[in-house]
mmCIF file with all atom_site columns, C-alpha atoms and ligand atoms in Angstrom:
data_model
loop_
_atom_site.group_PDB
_atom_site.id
_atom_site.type_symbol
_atom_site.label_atom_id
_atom_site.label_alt_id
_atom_site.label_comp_id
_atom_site.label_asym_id
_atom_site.label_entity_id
_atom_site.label_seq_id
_atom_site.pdbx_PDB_ins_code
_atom_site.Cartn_x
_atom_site.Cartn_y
_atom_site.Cartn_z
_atom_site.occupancy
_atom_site.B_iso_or_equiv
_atom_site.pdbx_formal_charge
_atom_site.auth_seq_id
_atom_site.auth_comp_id
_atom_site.auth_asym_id
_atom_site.auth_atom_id
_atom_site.pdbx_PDB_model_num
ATOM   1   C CA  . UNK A 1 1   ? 1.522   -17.487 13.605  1.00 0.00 ? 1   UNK A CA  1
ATOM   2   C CA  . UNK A 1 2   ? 0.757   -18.100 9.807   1.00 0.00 ? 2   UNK A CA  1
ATOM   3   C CA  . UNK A 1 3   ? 1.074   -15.154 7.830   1.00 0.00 ? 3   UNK A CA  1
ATOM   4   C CA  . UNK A 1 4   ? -0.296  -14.912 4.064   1.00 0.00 ? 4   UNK A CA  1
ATOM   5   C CA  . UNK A 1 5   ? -0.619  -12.842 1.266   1.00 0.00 ? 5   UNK A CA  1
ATOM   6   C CA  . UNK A 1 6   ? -2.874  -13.513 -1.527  1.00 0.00 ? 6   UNK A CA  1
ATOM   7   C CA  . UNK A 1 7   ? -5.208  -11.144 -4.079  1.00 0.00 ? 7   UNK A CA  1
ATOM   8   C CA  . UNK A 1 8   ? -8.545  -10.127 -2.762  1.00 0.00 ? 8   UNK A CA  1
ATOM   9   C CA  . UNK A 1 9   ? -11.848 -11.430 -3.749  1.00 0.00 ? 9   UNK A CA  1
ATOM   10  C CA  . UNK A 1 10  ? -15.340 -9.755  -3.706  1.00 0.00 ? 10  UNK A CA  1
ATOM   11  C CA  . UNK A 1 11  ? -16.188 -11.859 -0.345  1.00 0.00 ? 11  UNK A CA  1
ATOM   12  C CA  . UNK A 1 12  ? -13.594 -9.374  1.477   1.00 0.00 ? 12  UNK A CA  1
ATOM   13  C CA  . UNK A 1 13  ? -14.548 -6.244  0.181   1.00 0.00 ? 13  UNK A CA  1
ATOM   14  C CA  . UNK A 1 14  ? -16.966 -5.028  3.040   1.00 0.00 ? 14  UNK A CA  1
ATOM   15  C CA  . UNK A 1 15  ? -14.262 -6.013  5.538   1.00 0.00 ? 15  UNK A CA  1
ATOM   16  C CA  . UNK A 1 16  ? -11.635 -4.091  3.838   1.00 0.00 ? 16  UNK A CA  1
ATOM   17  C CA  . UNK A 1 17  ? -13.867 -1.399  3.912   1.00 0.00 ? 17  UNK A CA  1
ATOM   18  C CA  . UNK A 1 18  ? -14.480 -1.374  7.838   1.00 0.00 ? 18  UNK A CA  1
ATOM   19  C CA  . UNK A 1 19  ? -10.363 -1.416  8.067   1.00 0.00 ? 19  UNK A CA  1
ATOM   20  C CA  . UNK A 1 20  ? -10.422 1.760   5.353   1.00 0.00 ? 20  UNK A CA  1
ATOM   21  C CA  . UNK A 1 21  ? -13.251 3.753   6.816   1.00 0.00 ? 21  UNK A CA  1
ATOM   22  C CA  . UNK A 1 22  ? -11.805 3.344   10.915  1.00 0.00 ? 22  UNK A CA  1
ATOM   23  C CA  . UNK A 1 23  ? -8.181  3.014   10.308  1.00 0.00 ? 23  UNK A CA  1
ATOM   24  C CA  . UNK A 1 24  ? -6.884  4.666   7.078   1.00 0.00 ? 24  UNK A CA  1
ATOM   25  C CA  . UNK A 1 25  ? -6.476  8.267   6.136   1.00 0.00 ? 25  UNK A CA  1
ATOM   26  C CA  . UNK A 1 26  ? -8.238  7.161   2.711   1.00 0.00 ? 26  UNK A CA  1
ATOM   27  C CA  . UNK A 1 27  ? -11.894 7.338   2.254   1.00 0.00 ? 27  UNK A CA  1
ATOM   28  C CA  . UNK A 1 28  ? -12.518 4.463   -0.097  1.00 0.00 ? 28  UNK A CA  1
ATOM   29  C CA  . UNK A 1 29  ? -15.997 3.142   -0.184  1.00 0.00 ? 29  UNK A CA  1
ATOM   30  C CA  . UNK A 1 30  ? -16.759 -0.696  -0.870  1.00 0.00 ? 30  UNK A CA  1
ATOM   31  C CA  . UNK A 1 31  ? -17.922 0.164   -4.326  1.00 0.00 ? 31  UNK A CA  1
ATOM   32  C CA  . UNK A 1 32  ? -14.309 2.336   -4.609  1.00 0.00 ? 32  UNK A CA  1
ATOM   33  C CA  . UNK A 1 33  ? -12.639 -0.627  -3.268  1.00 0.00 ? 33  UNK A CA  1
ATOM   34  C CA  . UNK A 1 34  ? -15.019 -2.857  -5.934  1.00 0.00 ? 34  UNK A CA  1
ATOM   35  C CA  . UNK A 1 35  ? -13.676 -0.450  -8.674  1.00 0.00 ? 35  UNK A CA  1
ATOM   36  C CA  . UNK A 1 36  ? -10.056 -1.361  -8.128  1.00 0.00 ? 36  UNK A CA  1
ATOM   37  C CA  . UNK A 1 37  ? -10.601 -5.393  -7.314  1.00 0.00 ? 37  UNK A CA  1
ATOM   38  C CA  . UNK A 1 38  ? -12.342 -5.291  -11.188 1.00 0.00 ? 38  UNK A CA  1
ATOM   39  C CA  . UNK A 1 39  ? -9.475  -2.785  -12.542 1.00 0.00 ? 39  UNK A CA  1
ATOM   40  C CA  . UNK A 1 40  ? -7.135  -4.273  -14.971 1.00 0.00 ? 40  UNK A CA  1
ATOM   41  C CA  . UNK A 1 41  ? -5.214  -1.782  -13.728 1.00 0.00 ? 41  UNK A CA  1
ATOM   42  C CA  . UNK A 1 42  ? -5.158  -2.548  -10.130 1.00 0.00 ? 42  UNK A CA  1
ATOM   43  C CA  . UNK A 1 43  ? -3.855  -4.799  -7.677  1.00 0.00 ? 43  UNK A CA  1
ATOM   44  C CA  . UNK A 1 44  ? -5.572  -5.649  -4.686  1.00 0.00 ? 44  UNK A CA  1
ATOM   45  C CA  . UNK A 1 45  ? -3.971  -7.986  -2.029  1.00 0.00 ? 45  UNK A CA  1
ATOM   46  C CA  . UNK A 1 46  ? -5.360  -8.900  1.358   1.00 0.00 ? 46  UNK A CA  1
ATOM   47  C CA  . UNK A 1 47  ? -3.398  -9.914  4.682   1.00 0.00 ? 47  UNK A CA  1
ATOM   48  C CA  . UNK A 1 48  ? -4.433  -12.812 6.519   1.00 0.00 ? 48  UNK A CA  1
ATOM   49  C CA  . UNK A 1 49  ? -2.571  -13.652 9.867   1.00 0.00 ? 49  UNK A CA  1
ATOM   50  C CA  . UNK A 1 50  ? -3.897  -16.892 11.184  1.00 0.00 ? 50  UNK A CA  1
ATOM   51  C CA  . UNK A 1 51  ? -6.817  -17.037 8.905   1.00 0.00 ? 51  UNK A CA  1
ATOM   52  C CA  . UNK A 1 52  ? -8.644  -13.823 9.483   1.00 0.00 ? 52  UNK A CA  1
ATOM   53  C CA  . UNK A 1 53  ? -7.921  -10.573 6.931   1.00 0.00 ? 53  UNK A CA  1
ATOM   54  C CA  . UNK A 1 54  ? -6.114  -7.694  8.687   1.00 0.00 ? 54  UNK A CA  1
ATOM   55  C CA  . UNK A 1 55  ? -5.176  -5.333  6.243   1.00 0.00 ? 55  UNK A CA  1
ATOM   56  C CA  . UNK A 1 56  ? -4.568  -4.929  2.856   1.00 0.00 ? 56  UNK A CA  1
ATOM   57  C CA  . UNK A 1 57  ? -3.115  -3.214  -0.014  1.00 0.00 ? 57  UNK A CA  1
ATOM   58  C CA  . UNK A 1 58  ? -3.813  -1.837  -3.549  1.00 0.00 ? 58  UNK A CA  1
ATOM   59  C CA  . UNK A 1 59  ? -0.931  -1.222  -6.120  1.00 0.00 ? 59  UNK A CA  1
ATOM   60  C CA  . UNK A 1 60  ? -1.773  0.400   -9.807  1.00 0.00 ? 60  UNK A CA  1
ATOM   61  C CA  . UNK A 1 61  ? -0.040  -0.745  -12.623 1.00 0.00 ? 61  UNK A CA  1
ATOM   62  C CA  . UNK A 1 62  ? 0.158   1.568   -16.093 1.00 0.00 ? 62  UNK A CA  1
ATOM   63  C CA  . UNK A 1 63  ? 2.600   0.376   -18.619 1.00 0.00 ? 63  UNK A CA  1
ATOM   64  C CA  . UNK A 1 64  ? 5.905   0.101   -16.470 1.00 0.00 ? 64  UNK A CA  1
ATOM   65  C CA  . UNK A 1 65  ? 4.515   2.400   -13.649 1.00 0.00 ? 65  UNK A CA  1
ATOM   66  C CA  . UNK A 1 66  ? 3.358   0.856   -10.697 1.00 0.00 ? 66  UNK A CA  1
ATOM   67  C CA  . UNK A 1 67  ? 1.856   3.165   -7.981  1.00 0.00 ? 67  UNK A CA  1
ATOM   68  C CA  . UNK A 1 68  ? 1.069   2.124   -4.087  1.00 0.00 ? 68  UNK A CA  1
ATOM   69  C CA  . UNK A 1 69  ? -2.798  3.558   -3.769  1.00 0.00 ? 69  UNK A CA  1
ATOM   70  C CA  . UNK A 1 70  ? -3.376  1.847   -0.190  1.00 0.00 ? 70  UNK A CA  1
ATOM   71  C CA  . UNK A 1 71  ? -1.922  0.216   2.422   1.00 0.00 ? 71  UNK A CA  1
ATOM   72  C CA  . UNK A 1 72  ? -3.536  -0.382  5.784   1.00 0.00 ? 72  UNK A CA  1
ATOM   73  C CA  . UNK A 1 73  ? -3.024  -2.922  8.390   1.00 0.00 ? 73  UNK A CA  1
ATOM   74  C CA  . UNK A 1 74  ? -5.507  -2.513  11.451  1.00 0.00 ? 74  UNK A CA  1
ATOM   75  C CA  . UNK A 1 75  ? -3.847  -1.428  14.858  1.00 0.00 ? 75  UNK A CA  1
ATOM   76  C CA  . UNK A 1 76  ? -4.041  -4.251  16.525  1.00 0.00 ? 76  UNK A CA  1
ATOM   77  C CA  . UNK A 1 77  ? -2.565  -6.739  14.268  1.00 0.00 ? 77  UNK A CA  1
ATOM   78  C CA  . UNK A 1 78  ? 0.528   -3.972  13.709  1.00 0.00 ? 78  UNK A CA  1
ATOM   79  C CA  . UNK A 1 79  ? 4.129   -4.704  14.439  1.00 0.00 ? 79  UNK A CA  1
ATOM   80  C CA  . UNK A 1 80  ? 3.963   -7.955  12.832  1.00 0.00 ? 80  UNK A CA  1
ATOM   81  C CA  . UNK A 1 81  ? 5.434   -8.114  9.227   1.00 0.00 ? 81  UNK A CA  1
ATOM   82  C CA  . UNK A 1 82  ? 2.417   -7.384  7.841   1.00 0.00 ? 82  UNK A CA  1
ATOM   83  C CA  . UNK A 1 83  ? 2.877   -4.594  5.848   1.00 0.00 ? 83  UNK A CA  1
ATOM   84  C CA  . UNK A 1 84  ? 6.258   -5.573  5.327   1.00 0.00 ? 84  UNK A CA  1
ATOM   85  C CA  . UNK A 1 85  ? 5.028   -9.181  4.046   1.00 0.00 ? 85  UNK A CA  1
ATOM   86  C CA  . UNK A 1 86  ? 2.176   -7.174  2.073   1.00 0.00 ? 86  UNK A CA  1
ATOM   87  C CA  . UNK A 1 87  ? 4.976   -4.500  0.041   1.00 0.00 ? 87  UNK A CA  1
ATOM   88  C CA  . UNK A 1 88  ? 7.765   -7.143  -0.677  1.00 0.00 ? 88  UNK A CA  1
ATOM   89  C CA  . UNK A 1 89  ? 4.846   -9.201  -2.450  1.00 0.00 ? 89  UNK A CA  1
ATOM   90  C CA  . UNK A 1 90  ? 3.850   -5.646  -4.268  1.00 0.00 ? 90  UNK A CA  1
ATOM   91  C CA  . UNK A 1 91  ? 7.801   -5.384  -5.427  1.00 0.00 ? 91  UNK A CA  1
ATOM   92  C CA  . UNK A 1 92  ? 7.842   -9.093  -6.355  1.00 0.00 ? 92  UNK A CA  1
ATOM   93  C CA  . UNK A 1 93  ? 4.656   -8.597  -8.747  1.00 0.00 ? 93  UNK A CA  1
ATOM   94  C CA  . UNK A 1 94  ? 6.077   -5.331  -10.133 1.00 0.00 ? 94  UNK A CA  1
ATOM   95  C CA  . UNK A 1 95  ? 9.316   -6.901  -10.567 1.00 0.00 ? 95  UNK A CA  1
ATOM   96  C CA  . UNK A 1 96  ? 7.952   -9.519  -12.674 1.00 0.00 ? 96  UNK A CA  1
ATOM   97  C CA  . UNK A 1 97  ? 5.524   -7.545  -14.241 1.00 0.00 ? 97  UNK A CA  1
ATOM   98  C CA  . UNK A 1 98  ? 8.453   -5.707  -15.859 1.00 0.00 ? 98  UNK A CA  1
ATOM   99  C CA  . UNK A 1 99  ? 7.843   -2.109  -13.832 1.00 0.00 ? 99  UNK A CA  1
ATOM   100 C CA  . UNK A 1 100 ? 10.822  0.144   -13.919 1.00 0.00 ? 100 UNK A CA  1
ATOM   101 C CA  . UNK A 1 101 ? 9.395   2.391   -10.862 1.00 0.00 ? 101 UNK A CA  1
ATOM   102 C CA  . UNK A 1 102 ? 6.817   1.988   -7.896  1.00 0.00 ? 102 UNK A CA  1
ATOM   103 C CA  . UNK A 1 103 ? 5.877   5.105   -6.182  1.00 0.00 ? 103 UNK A CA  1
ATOM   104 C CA  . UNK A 1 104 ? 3.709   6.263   -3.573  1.00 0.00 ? 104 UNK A CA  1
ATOM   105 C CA  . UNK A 1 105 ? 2.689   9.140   -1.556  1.00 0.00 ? 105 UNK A CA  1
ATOM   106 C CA  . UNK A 1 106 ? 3.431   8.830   2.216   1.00 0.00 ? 106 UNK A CA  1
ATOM   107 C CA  . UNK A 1 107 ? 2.378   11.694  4.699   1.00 0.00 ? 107 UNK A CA  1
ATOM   108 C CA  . UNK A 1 108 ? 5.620   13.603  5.953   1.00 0.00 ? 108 UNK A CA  1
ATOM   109 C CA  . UNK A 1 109 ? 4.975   12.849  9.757   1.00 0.00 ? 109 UNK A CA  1
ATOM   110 C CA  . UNK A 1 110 ? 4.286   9.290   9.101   1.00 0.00 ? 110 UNK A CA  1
ATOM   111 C CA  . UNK A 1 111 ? 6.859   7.731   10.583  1.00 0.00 ? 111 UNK A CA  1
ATOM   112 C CA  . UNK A 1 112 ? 6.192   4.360   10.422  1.00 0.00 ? 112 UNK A CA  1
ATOM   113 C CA  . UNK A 1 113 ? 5.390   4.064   6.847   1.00 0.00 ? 113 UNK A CA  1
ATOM   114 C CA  . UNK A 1 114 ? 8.513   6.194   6.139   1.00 0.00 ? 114 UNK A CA  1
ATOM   115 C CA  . UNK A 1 115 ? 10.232  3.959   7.818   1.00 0.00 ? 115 UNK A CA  1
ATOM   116 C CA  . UNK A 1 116 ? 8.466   0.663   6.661   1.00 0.00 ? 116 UNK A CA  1
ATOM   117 C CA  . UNK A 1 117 ? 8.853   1.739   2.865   1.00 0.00 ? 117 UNK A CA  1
ATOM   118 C CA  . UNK A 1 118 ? 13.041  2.965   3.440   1.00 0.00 ? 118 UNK A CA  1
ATOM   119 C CA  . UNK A 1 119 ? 13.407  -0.598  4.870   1.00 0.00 ? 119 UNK A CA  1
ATOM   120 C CA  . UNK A 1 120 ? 11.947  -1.841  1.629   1.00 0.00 ? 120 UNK A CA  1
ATOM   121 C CA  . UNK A 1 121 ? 14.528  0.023   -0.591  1.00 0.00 ? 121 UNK A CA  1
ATOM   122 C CA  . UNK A 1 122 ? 12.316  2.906   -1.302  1.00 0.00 ? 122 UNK A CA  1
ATOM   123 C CA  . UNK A 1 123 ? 14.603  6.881   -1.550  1.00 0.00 ? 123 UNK A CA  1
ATOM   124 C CA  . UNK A 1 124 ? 12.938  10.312  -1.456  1.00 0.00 ? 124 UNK A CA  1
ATOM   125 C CA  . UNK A 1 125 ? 12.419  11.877  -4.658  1.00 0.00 ? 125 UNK A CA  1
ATOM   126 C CA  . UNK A 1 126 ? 10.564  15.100  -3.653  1.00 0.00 ? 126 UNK A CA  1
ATOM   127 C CA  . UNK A 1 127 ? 8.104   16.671  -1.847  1.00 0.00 ? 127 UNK A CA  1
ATOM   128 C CA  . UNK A 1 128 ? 4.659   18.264  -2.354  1.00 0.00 ? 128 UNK A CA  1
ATOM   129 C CA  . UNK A 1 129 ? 3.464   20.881  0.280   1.00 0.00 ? 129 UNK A CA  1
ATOM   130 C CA  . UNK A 1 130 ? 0.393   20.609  2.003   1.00 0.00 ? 130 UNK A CA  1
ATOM   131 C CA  . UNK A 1 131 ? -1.015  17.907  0.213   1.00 0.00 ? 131 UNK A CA  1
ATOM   132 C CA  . UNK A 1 132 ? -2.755  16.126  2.499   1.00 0.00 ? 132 UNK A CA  1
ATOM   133 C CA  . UNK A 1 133 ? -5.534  17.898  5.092   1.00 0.00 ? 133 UNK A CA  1
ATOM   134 C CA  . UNK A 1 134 ? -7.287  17.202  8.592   1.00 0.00 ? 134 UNK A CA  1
ATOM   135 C CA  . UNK A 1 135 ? -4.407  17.459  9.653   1.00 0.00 ? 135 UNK A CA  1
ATOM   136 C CA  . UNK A 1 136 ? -2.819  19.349  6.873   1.00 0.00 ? 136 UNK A CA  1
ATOM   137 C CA  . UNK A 1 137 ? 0.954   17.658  6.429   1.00 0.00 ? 137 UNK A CA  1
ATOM   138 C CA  . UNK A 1 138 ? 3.114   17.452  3.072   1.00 0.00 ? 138 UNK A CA  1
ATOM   139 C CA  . UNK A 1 139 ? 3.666   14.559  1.131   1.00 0.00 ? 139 UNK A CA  1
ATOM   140 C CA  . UNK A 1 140 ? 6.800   12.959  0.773   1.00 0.00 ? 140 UNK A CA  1
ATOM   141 C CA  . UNK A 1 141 ? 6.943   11.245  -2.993  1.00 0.00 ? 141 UNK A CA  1
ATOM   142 C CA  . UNK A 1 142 ? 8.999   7.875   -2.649  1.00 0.00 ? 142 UNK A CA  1
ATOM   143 C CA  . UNK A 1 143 ? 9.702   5.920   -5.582  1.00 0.00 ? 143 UNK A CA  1
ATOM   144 C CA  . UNK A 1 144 ? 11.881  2.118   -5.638  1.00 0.00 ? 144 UNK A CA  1
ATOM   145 C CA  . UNK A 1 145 ? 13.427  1.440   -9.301  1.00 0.00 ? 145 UNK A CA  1
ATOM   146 C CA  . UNK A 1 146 ? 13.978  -1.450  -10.390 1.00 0.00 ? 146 UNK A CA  1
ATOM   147 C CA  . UNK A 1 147 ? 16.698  -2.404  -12.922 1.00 0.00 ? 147 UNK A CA  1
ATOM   148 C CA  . UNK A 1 148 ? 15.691  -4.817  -15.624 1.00 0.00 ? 148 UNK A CA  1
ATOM   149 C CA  . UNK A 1 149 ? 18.681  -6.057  -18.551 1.00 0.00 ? 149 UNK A CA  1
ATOM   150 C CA  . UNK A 1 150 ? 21.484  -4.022  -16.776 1.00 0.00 ? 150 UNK A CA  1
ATOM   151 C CA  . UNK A 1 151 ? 19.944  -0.605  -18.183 1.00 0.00 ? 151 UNK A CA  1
ATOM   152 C CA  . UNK A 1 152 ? 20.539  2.758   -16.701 1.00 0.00 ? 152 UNK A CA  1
ATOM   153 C CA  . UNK A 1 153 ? 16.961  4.028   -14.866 1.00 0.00 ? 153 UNK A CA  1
HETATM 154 C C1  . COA B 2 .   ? 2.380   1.829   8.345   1.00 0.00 ? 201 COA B C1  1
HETATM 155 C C2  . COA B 2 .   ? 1.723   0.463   8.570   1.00 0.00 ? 201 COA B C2  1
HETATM 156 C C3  . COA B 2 .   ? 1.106   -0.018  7.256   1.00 0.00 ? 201 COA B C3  1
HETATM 157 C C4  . COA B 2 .   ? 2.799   -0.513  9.051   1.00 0.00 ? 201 COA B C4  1
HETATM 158 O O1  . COA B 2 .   ? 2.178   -1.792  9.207   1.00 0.00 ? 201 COA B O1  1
HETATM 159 P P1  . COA B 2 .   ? 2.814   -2.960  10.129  1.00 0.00 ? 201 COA B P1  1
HETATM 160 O O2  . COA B 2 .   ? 2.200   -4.245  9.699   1.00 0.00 ? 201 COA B O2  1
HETATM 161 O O3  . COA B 2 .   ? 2.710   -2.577  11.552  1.00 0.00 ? 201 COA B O3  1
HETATM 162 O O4  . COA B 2 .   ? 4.360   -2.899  9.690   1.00 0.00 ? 201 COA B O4  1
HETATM 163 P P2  . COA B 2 .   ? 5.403   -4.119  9.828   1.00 0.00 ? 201 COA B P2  1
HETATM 164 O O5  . COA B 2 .   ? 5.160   -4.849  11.117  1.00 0.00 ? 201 COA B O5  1
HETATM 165 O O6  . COA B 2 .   ? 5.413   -4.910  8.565   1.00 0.00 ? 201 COA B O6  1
HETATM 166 O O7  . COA B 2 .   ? 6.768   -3.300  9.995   1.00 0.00 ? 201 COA B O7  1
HETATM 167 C C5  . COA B 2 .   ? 7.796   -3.332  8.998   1.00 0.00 ? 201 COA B C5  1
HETATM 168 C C6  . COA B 2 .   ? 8.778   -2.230  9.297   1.00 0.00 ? 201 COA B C6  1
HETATM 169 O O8  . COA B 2 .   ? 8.137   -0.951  9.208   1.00 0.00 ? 201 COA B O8  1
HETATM 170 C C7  . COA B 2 .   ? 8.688   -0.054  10.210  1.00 0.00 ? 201 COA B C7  1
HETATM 171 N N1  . COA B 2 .   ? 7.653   0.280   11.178  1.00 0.00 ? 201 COA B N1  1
HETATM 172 C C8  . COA B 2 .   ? 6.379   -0.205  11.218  1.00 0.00 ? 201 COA B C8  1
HETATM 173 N N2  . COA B 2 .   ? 5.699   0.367   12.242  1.00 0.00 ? 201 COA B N2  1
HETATM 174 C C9  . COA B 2 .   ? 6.567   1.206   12.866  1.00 0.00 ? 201 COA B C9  1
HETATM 175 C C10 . COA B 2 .   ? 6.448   2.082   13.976  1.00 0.00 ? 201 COA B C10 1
HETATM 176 N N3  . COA B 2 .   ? 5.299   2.196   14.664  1.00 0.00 ? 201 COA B N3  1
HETATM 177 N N4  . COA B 2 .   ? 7.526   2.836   14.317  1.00 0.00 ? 201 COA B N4  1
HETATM 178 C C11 . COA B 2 .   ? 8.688   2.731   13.646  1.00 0.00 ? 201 COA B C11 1
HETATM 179 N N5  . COA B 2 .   ? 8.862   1.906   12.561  1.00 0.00 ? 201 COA B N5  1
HETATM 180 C C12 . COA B 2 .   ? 7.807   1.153   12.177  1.00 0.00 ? 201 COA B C12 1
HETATM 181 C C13 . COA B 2 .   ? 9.828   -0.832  10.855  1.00 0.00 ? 201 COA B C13 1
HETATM 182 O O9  . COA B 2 .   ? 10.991  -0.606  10.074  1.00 0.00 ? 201 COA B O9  1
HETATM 183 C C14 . COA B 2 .   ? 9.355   -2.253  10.693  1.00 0.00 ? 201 COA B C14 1
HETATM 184 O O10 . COA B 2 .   ? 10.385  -3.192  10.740  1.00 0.00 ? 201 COA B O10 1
HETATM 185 P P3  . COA B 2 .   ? 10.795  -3.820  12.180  1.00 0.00 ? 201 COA B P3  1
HETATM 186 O O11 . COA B 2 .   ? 9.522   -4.342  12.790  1.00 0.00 ? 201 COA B O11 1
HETATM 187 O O12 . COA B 2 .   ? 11.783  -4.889  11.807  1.00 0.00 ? 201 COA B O12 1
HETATM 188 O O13 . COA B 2 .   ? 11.369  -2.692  12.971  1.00 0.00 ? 201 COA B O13 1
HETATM 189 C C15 . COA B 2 .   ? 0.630   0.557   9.689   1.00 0.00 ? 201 COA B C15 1
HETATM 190 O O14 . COA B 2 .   ? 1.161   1.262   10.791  1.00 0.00 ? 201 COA B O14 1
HETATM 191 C C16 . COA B 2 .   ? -0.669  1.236   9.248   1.00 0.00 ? 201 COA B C16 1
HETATM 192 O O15 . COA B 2 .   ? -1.574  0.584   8.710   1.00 0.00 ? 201 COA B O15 1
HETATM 193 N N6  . COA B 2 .   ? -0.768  2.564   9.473   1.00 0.00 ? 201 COA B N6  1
HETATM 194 C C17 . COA B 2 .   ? -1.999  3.312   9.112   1.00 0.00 ? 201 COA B C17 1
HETATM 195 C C18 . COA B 2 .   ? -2.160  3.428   7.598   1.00 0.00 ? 201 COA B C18 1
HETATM 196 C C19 . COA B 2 .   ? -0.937  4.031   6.950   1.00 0.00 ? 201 COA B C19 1
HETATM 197 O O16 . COA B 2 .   ? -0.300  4.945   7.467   1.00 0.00 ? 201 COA B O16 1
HETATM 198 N N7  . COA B 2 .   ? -0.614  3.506   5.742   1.00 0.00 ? 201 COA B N7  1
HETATM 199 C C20 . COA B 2 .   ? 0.471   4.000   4.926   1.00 0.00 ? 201 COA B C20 1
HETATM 200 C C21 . COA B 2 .   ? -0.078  5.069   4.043   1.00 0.00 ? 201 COA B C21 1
HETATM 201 S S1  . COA B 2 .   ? 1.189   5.749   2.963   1.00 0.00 ? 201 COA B S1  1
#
């Protein structure tokens, strides 16, 4: 099994779409997704296991905020690292990039992101009711700091 990360380029985007539109709670379009891959903002990393794409992931970085927009890995493919391959490349970018916090919003009955993103370091920092619909759930806000020059975050 060869496992990679590396940044997207336009040729993925109408896969990544297909994996958005049947397996993530998102609703990205390919021009959305087109948006973010031109962003100097944003981030956009693919998956490829064996040499096909199976999910991917899109991180947003302001100043020394990074945010997790997306991360989706279709079902078949799960249960392999991927994700977990896909958010410790995330943390190694933000790390270097000098970010002192990468967040994201995770749905509260989603377990296995929960427990995908506390195996990656990430704490609870608070909760927003009902922020997510069909089917209505809360959002659990998770943030990871990171601790550049010994300072106090
Ligand atoms: C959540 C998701 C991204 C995980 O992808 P994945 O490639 O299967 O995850 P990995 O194989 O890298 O798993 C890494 C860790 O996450 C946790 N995890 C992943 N799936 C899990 C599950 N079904 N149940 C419990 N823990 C799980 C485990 O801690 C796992 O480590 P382990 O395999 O050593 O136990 C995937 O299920 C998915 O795409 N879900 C739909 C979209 C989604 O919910 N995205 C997150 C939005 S915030």
């Amino acid at each position: 099994m060869i496992m990679r990360v590396r940044r997207a380029v336009k040729e993925d985007l109408p896969l990544l779409a297909r994996i958005e539109k049947e397996f993530s709670d998102n609703t990205w379009t390919e021009a959305q997704l087109r948006e973010e891959l031109e962003s100097s903002h944003a981030f956009l990393f693919c998956c490829e296991l064996n040499g096909r794409v199976i999910g991917f992931c899109d991180v947003h970085v302001v100043a020394d905020d990074a945010h997790i927009n997306e991360l989706c890995i279709e079902p078949t493919s799960r249960r392999q690292g991927a994700a977990h391959a896909m958010m410790r490349h995330a943390i190694g970018l933000c790390d270097a990039l000098g970010c002192s916090v990468l967040s994201l919003e995770v749905r509260s009955k989603n377990e296995p992101a929960i427990a995908l993103y506390e195996k990656c370091g990430f704490e609870q920092v608070g909760i927003r009711k009902r922020f997510y619909q069909n089917p209505a759930d809360d959002a659990l806000n998770m943030n990871l700091y990171f601790n550049h020059g010994g300072k106090e975050k």
